[in-house]
PDB file of C-alpha atoms in Angstrom:
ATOM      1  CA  UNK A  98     -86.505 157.542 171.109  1.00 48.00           C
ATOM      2  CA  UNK A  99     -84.542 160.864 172.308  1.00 58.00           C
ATOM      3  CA  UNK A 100     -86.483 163.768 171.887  1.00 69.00           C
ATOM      4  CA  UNK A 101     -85.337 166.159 169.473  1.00 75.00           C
ATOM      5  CA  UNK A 102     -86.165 169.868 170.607  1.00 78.00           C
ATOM      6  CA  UNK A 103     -88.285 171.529 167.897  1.00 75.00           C
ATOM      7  CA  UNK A 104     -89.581 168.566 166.153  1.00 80.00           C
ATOM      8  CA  UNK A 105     -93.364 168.011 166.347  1.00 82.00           C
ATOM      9  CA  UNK A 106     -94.967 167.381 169.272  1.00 81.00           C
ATOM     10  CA  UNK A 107     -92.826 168.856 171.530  1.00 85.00           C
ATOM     11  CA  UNK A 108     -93.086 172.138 173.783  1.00 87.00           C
ATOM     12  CA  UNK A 109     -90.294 173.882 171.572  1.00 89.00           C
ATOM     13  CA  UNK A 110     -92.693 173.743 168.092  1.00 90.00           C
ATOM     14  CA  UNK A 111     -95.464 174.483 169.901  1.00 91.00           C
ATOM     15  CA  UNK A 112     -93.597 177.889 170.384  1.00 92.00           C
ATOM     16  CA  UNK A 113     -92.107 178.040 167.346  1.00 93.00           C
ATOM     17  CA  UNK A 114     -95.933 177.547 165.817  1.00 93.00           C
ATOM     18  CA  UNK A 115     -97.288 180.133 168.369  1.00 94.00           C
ATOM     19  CA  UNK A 116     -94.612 182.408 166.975  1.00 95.00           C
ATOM     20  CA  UNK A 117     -95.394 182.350 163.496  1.00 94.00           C
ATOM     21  CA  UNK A 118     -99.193 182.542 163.940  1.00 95.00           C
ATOM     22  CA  UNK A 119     -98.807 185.457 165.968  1.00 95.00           C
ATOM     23  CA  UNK A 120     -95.621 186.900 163.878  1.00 95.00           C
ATOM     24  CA  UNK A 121     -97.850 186.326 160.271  1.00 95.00           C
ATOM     25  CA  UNK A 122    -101.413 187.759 162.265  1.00 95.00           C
ATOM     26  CA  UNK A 123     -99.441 191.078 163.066  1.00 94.00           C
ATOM     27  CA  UNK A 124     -98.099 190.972 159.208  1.00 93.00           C
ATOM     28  CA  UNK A 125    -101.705 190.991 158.078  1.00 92.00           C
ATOM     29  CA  UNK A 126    -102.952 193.627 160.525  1.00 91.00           C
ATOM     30  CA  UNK A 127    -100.735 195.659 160.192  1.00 89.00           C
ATOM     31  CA  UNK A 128    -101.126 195.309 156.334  1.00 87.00           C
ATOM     32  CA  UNK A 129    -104.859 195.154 155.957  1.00 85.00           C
ATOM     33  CA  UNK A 130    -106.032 197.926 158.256  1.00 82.00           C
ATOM     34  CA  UNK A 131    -104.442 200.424 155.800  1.00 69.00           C
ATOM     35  CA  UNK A 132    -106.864 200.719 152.997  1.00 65.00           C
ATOM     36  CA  UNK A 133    -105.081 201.285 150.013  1.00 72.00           C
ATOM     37  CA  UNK A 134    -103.083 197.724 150.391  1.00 70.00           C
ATOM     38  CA  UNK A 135    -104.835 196.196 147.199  1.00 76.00           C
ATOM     39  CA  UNK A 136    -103.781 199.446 144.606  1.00 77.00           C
ATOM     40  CA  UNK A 137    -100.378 197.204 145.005  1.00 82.00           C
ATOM     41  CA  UNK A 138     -99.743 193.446 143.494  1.00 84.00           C
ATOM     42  CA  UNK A 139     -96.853 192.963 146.233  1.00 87.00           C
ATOM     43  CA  UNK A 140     -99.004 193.967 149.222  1.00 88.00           C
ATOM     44  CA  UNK A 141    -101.898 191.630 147.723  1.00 90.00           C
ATOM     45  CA  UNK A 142     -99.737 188.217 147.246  1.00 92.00           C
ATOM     46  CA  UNK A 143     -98.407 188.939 151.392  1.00 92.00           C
ATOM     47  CA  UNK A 144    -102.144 189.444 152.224  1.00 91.00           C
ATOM     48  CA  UNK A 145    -103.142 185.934 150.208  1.00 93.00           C
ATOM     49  CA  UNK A 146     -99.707 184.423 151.942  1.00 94.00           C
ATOM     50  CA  UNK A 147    -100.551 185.165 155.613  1.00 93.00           C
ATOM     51  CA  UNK A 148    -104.115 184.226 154.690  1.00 93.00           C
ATOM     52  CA  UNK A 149    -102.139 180.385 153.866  1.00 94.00           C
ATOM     53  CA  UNK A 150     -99.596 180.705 156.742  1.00 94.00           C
ATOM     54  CA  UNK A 151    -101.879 181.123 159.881  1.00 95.00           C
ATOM     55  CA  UNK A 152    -104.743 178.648 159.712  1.00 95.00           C
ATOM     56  CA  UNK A 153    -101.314 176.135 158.600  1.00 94.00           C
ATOM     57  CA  UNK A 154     -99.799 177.553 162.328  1.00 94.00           C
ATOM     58  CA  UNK A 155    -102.678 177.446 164.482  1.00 94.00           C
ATOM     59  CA  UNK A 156    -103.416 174.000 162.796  1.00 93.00           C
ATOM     60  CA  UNK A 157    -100.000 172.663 163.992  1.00 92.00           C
ATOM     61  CA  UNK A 158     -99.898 175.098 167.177  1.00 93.00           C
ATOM     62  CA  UNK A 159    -102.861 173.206 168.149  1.00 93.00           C
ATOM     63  CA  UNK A 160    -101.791 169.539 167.446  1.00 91.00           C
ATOM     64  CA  UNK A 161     -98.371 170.466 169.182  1.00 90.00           C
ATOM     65  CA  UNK A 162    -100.293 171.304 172.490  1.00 91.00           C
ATOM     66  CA  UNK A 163    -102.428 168.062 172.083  1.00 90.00           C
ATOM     67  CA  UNK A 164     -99.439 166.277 172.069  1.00 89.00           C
ATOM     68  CA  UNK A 165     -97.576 168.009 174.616  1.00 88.00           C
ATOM     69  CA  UNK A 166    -100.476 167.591 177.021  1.00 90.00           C
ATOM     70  CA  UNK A 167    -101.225 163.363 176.494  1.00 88.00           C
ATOM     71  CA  UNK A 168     -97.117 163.006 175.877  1.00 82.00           C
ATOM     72  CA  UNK A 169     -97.710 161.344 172.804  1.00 80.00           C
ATOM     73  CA  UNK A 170     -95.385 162.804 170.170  1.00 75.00           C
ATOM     74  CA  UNK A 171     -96.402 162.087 166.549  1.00 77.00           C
ATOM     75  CA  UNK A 172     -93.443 159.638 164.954  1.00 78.00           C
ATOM     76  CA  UNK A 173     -94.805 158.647 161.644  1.00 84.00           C
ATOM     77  CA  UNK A 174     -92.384 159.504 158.700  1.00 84.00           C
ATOM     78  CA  UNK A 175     -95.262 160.296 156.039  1.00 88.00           C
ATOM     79  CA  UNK A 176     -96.957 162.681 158.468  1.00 88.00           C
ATOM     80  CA  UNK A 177     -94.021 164.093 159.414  1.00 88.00           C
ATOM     81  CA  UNK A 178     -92.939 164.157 155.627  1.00 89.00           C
ATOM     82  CA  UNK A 179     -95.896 166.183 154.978  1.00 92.00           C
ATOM     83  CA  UNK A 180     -94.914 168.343 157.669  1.00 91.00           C
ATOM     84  CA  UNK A 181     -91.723 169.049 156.700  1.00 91.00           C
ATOM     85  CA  UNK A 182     -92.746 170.118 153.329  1.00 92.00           C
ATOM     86  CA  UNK A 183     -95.264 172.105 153.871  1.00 93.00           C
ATOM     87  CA  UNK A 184     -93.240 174.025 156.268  1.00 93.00           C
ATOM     88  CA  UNK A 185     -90.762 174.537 153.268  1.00 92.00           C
ATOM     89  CA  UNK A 186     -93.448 175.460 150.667  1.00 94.00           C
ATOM     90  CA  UNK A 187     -94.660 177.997 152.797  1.00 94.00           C
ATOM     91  CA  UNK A 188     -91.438 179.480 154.206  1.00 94.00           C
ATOM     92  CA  UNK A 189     -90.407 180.163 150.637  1.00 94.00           C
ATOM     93  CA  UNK A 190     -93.950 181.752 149.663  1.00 95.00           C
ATOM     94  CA  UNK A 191     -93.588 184.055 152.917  1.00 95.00           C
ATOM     95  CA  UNK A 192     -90.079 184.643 152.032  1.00 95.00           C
ATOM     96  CA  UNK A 193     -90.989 186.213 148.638  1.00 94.00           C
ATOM     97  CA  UNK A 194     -94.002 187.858 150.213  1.00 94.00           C
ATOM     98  CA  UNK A 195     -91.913 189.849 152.592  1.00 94.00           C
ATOM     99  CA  UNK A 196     -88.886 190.490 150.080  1.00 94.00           C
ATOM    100  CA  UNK A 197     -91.564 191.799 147.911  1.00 93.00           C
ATOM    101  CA  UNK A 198     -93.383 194.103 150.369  1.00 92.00           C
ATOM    102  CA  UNK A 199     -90.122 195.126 151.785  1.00 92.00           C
ATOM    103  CA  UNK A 200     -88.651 196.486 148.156  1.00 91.00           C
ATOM    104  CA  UNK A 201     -92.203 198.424 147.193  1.00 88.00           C
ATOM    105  CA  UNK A 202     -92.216 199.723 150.631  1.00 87.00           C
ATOM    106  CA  UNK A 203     -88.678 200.977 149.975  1.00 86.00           C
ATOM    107  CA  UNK A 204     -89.173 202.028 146.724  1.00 83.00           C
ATOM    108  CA  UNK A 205     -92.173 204.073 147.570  1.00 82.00           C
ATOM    109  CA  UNK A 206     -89.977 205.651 151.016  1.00 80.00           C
ATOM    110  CA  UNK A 207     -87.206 206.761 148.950  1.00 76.00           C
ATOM    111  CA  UNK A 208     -87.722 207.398 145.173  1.00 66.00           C
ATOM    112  CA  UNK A 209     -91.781 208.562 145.620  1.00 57.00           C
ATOM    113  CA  UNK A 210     -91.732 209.955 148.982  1.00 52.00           C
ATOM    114  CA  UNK A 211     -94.593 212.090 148.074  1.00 54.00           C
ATOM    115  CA  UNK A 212     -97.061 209.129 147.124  1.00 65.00           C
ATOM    116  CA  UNK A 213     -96.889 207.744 150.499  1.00 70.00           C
ATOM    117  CA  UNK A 214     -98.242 208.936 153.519  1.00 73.00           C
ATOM    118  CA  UNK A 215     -95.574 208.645 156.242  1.00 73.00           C
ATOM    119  CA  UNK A 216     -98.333 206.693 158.816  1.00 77.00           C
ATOM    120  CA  UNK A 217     -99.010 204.249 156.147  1.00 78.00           C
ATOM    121  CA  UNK A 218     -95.910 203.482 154.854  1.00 81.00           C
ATOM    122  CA  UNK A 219     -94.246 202.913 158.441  1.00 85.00           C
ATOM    123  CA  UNK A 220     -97.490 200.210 159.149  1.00 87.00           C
ATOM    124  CA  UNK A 221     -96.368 198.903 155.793  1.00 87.00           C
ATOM    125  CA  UNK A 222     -92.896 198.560 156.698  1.00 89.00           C
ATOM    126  CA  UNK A 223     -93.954 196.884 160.323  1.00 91.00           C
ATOM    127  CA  UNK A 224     -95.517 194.030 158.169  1.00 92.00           C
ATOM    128  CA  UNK A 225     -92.729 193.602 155.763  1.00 93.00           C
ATOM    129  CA  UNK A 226     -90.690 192.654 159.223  1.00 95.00           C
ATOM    130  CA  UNK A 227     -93.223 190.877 160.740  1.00 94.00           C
ATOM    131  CA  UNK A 228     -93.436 188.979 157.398  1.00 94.00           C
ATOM    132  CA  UNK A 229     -89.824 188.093 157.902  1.00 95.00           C
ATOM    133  CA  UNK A 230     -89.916 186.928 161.392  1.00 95.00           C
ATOM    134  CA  UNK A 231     -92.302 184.373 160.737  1.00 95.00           C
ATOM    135  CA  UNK A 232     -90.245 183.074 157.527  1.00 95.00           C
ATOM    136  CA  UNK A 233     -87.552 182.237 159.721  1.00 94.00           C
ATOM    137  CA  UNK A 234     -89.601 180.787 162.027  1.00 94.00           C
ATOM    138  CA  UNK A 235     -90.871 178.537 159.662  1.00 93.00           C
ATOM    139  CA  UNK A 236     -88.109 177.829 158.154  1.00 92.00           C
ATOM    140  CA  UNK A 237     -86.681 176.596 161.667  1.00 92.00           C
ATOM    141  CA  UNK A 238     -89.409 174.313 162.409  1.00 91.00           C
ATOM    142  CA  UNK A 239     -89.240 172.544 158.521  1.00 91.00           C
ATOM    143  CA  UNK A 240     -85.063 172.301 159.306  1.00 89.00           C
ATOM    144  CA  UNK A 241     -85.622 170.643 163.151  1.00 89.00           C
ATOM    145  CA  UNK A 242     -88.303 167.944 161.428  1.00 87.00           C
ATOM    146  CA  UNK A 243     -86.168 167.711 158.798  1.00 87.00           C
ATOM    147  CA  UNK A 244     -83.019 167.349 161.190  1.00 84.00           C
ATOM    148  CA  UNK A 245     -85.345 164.106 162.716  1.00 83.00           C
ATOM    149  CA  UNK A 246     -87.066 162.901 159.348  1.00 82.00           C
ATOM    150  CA  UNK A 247     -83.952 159.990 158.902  1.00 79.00           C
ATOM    151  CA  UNK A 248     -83.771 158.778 162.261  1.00 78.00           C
ATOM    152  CA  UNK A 249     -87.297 157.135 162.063  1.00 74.00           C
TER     153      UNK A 249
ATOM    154  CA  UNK B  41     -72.041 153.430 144.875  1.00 47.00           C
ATOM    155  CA  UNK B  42     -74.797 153.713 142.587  1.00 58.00           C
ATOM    156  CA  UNK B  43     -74.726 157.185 141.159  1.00 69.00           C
ATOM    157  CA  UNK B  44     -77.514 159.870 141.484  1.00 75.00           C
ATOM    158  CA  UNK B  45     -78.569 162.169 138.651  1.00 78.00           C
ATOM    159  CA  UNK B  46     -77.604 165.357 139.387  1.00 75.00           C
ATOM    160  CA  UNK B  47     -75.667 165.043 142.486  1.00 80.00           C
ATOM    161  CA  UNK B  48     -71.823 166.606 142.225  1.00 82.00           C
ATOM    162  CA  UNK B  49     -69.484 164.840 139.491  1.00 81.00           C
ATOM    163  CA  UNK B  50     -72.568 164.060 137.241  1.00 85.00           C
ATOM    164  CA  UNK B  51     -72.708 165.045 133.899  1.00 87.00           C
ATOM    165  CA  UNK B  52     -76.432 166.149 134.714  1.00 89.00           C
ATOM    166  CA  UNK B  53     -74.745 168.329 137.703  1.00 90.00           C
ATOM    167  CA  UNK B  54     -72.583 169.841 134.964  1.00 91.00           C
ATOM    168  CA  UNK B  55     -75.251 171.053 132.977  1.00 92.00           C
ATOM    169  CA  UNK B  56     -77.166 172.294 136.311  1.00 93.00           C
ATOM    170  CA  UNK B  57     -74.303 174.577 137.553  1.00 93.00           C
ATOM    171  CA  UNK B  58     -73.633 175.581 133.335  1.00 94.00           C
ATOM    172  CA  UNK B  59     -77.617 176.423 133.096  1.00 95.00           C
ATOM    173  CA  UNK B  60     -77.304 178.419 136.920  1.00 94.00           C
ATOM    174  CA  UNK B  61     -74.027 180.172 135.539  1.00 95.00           C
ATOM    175  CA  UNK B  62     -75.944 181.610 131.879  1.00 95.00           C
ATOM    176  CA  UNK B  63     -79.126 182.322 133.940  1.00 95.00           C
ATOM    177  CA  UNK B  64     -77.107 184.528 136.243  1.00 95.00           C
ATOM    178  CA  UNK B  65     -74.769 185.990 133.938  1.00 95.00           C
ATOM    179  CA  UNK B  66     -77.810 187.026 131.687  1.00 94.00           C
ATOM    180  CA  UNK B  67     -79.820 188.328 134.462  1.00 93.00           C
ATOM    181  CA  UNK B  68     -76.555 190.748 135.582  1.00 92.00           C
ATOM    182  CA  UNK B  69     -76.091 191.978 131.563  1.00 91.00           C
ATOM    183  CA  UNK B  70     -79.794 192.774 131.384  1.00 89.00           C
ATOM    184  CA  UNK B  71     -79.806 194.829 134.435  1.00 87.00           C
ATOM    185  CA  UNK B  72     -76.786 196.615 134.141  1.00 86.00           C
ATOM    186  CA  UNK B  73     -76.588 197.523 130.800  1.00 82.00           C
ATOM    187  CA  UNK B  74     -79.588 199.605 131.749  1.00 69.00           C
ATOM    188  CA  UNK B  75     -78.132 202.610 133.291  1.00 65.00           C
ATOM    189  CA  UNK B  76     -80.059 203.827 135.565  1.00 72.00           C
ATOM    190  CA  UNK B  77     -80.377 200.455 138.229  1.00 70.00           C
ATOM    191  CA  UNK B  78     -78.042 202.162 140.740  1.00 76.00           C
ATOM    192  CA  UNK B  79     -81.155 204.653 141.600  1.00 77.00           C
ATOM    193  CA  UNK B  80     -83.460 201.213 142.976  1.00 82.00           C
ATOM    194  CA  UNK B  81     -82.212 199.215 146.073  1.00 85.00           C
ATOM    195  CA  UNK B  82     -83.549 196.202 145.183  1.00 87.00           C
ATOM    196  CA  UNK B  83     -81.767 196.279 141.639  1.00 88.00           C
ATOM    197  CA  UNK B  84     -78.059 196.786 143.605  1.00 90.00           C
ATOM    198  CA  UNK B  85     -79.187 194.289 145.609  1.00 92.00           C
ATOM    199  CA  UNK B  86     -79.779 191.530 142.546  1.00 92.00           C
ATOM    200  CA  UNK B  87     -76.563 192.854 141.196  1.00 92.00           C
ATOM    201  CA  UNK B  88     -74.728 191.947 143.962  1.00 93.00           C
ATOM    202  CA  UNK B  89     -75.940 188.677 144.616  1.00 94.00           C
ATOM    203  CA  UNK B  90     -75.478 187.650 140.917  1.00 93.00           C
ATOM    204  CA  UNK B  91     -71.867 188.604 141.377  1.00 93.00           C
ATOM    205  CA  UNK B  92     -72.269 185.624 144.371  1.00 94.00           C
ATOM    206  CA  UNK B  93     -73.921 183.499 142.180  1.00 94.00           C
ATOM    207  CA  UNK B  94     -71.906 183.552 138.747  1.00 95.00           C
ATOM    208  CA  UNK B  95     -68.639 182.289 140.376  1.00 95.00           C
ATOM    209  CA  UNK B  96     -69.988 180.233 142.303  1.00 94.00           C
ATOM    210  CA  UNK B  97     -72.192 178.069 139.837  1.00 94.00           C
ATOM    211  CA  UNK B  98     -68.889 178.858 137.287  1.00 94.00           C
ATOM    212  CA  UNK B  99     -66.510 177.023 140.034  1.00 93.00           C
ATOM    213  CA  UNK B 100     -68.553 173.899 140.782  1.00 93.00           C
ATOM    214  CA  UNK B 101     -68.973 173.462 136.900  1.00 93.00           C
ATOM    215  CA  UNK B 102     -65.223 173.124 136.549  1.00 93.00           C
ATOM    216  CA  UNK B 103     -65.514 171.092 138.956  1.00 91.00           C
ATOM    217  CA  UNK B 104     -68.410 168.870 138.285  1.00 90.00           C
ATOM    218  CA  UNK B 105     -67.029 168.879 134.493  1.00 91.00           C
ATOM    219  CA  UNK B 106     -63.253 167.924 135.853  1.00 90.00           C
ATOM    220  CA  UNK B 107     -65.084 164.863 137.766  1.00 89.00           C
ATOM    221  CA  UNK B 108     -67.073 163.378 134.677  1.00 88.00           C
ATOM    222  CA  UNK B 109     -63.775 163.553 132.791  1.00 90.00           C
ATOM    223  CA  UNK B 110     -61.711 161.653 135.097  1.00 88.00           C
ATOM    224  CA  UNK B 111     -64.778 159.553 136.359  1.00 82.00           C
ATOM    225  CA  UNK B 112     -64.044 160.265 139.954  1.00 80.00           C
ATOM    226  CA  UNK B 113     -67.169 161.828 141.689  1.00 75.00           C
ATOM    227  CA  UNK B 114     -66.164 163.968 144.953  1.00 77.00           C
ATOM    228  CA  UNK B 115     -67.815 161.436 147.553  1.00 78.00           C
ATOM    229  CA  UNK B 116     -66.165 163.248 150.967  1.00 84.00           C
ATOM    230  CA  UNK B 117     -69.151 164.154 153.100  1.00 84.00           C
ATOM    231  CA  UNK B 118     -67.722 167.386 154.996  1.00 87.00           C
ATOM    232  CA  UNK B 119     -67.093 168.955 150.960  1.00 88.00           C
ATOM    233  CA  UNK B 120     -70.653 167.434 150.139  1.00 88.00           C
ATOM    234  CA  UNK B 121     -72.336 169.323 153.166  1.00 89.00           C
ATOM    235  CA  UNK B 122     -70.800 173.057 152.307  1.00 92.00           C
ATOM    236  CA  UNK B 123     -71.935 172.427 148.774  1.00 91.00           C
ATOM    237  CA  UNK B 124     -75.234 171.676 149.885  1.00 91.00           C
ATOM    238  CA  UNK B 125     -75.456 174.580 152.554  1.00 92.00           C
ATOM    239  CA  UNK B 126     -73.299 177.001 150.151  1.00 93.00           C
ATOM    240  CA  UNK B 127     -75.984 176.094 147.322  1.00 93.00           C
ATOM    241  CA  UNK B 128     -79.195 176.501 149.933  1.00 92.00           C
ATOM    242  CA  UNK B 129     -77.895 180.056 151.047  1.00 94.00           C
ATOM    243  CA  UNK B 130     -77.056 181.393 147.550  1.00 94.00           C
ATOM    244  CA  UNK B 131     -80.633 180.136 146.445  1.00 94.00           C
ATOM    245  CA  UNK B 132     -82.166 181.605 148.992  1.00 94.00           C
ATOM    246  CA  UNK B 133     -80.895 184.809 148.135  1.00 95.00           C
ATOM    247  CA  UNK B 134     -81.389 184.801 144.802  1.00 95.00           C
ATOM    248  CA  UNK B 135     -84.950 183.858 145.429  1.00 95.00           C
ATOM    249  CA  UNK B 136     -84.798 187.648 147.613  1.00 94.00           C
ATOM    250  CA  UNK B 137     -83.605 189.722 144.889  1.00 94.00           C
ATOM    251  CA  UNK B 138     -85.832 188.454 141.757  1.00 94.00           C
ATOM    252  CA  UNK B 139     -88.793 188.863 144.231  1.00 94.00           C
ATOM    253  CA  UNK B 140     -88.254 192.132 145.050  1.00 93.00           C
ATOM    254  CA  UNK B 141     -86.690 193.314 141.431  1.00 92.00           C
ATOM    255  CA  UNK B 142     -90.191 191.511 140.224  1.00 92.00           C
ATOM    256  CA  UNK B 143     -92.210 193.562 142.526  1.00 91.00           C
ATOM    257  CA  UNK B 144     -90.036 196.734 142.074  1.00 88.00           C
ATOM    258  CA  UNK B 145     -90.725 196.064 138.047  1.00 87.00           C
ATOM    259  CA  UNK B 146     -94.246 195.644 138.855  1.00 86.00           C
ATOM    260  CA  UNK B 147     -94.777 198.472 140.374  1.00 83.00           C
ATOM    261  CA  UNK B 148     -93.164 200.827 138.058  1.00 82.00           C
ATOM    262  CA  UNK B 149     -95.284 199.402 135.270  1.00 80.00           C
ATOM    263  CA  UNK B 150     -98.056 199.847 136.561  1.00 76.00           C
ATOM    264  CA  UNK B 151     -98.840 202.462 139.127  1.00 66.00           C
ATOM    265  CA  UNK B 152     -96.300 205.094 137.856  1.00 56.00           C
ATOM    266  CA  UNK B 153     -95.277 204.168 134.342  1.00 52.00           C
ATOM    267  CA  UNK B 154     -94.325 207.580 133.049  1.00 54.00           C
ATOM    268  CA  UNK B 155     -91.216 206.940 135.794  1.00 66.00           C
ATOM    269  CA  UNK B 156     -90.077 204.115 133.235  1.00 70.00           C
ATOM    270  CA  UNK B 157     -89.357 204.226 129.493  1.00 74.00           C
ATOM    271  CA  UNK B 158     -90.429 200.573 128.150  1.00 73.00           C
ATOM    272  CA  UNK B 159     -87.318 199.748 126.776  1.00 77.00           C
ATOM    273  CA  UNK B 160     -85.835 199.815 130.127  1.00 78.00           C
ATOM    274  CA  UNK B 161     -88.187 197.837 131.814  1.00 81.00           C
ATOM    275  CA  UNK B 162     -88.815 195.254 129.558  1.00 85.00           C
ATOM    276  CA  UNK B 163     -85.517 194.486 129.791  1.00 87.00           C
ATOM    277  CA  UNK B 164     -85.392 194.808 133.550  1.00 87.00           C
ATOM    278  CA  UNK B 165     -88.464 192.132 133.475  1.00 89.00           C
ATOM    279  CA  UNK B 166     -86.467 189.826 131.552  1.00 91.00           C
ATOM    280  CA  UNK B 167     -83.466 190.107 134.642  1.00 92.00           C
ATOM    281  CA  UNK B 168     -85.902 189.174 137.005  1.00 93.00           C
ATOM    282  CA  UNK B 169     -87.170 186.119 135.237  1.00 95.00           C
ATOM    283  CA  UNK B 170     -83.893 184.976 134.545  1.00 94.00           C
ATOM    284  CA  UNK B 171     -82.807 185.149 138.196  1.00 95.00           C
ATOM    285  CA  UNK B 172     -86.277 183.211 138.933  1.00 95.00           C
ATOM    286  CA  UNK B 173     -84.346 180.486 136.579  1.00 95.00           C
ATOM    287  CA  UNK B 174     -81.429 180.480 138.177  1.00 95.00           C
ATOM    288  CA  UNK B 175     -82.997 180.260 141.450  1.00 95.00           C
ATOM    289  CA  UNK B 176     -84.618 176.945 140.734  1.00 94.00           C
ATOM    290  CA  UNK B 177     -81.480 175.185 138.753  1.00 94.00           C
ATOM    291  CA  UNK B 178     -79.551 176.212 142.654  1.00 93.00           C
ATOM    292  CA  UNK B 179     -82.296 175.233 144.476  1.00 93.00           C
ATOM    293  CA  UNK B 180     -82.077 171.656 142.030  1.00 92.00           C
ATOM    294  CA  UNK B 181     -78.826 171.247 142.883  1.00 91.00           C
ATOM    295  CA  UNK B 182     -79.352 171.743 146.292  1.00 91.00           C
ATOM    296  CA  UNK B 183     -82.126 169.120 146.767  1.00 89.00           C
ATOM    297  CA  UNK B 184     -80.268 166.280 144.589  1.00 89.00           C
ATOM    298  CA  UNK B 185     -76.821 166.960 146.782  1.00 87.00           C
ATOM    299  CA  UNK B 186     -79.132 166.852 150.104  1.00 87.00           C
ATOM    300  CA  UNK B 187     -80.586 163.864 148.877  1.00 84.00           C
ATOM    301  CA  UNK B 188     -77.404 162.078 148.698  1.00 83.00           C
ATOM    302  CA  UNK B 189     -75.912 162.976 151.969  1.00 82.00           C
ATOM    303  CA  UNK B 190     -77.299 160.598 154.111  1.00 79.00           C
ATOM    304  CA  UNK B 191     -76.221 157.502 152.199  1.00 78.00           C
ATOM    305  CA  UNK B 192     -72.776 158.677 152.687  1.00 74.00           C
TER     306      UNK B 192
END
């Protein structure tokens, strides 16, 4: 079996999982340290989001190492299946989580200026694109498994 | 070939891409009748992606309706793949703008409604949810086209 760069259980995911743990952490930081984040319903669903998306990275991060380190890659479809799919749940969750943030955060630079204190609002905007990163992160591990989901 | 609900040249495809095309076209009327959608960035931004969208899902519904009639499916994989990856993209933006106009609707609702007369954003509310529709009729497509590739 050729080893598909990306796909579980190689070095590549293991990146692409540190990536979005770290990417999605920053998000929710950089979100939650302000204090006013739950006064908005947009700032509370990427809160609940990252909440979902790093225990799934770390989770995978982890197994990825394992199986770096014995050089036993996992090759069952249904696992991998499962995978896959929750990769693409997630990615689309995060997806509208940072379009959302990203629009309010717009919306409350340009038409409000004066409701938004410039510090918070440029924290805010910092975890809109950290939000982002790790969607397309995501979204390139569920394509590589996909990508190796009908050669098994 | 066995044929597979919902895959291009069905009639079930047909009334996919017809559903995606009303969705969309509603969702543009209902914004921009309201005058005022050129002031929020996330409202252009739905705008112009419905004008992706509507000729799009209008084009592949001649097509799809051209097939049924003269019972000859497109079955070329290259044509098959930028459907699928034309459909994918276009969902995927379309799931961006509702998400933000949602959260852009939300917000004006509720943290600064005298900025919005009711009239106007009930009926920016309804644009959203109808690009949520037309989101998930793309994103069926999408999935039942994918599905098929790989017994090409």
């Amino acid at each position: 079996m050729d080893e598909l760069p990306g796909s579980v259980g190689t070095s590549a995911s293991f990146s692409l999982r540190l990536g979005q743990a770290i990417f999605s952490s920053s998000s929710l930081l950089f979100m939650s340290l302000g204090v006013e984040f739950y006064s908005y319903t947009a700032f509370c669903y990427l809160v609940t989001i990252m909440g979902l998306v790093i225990p799934w990275s770390f989770t995978l991060a982890l197994v990825d190492g394992y199986s770096v380190l014995v050089k036993c890659p996992i090759r069952q479809p249904g696992i991998l299946m499962i995978i896959v799919v929750g990769d693409w749940i997630l990615s689309t969750l995060t997806l509208a989580a940072a379009c959302s943030t990203a629009s309010v955060v717009d919306l409350l630079l340009h038409s409000h200026g004066s409701f938004c204190p410039p510090k918070l609002c440029s924290r805010y905007r910092i975890s809109a694109i950290m939000a982002f990163f790790s969607w397309f992160l995501s979204l390139a591990s569920s394509l590589f498994n996909l990508w190796l989901l009908p050669s098994l």
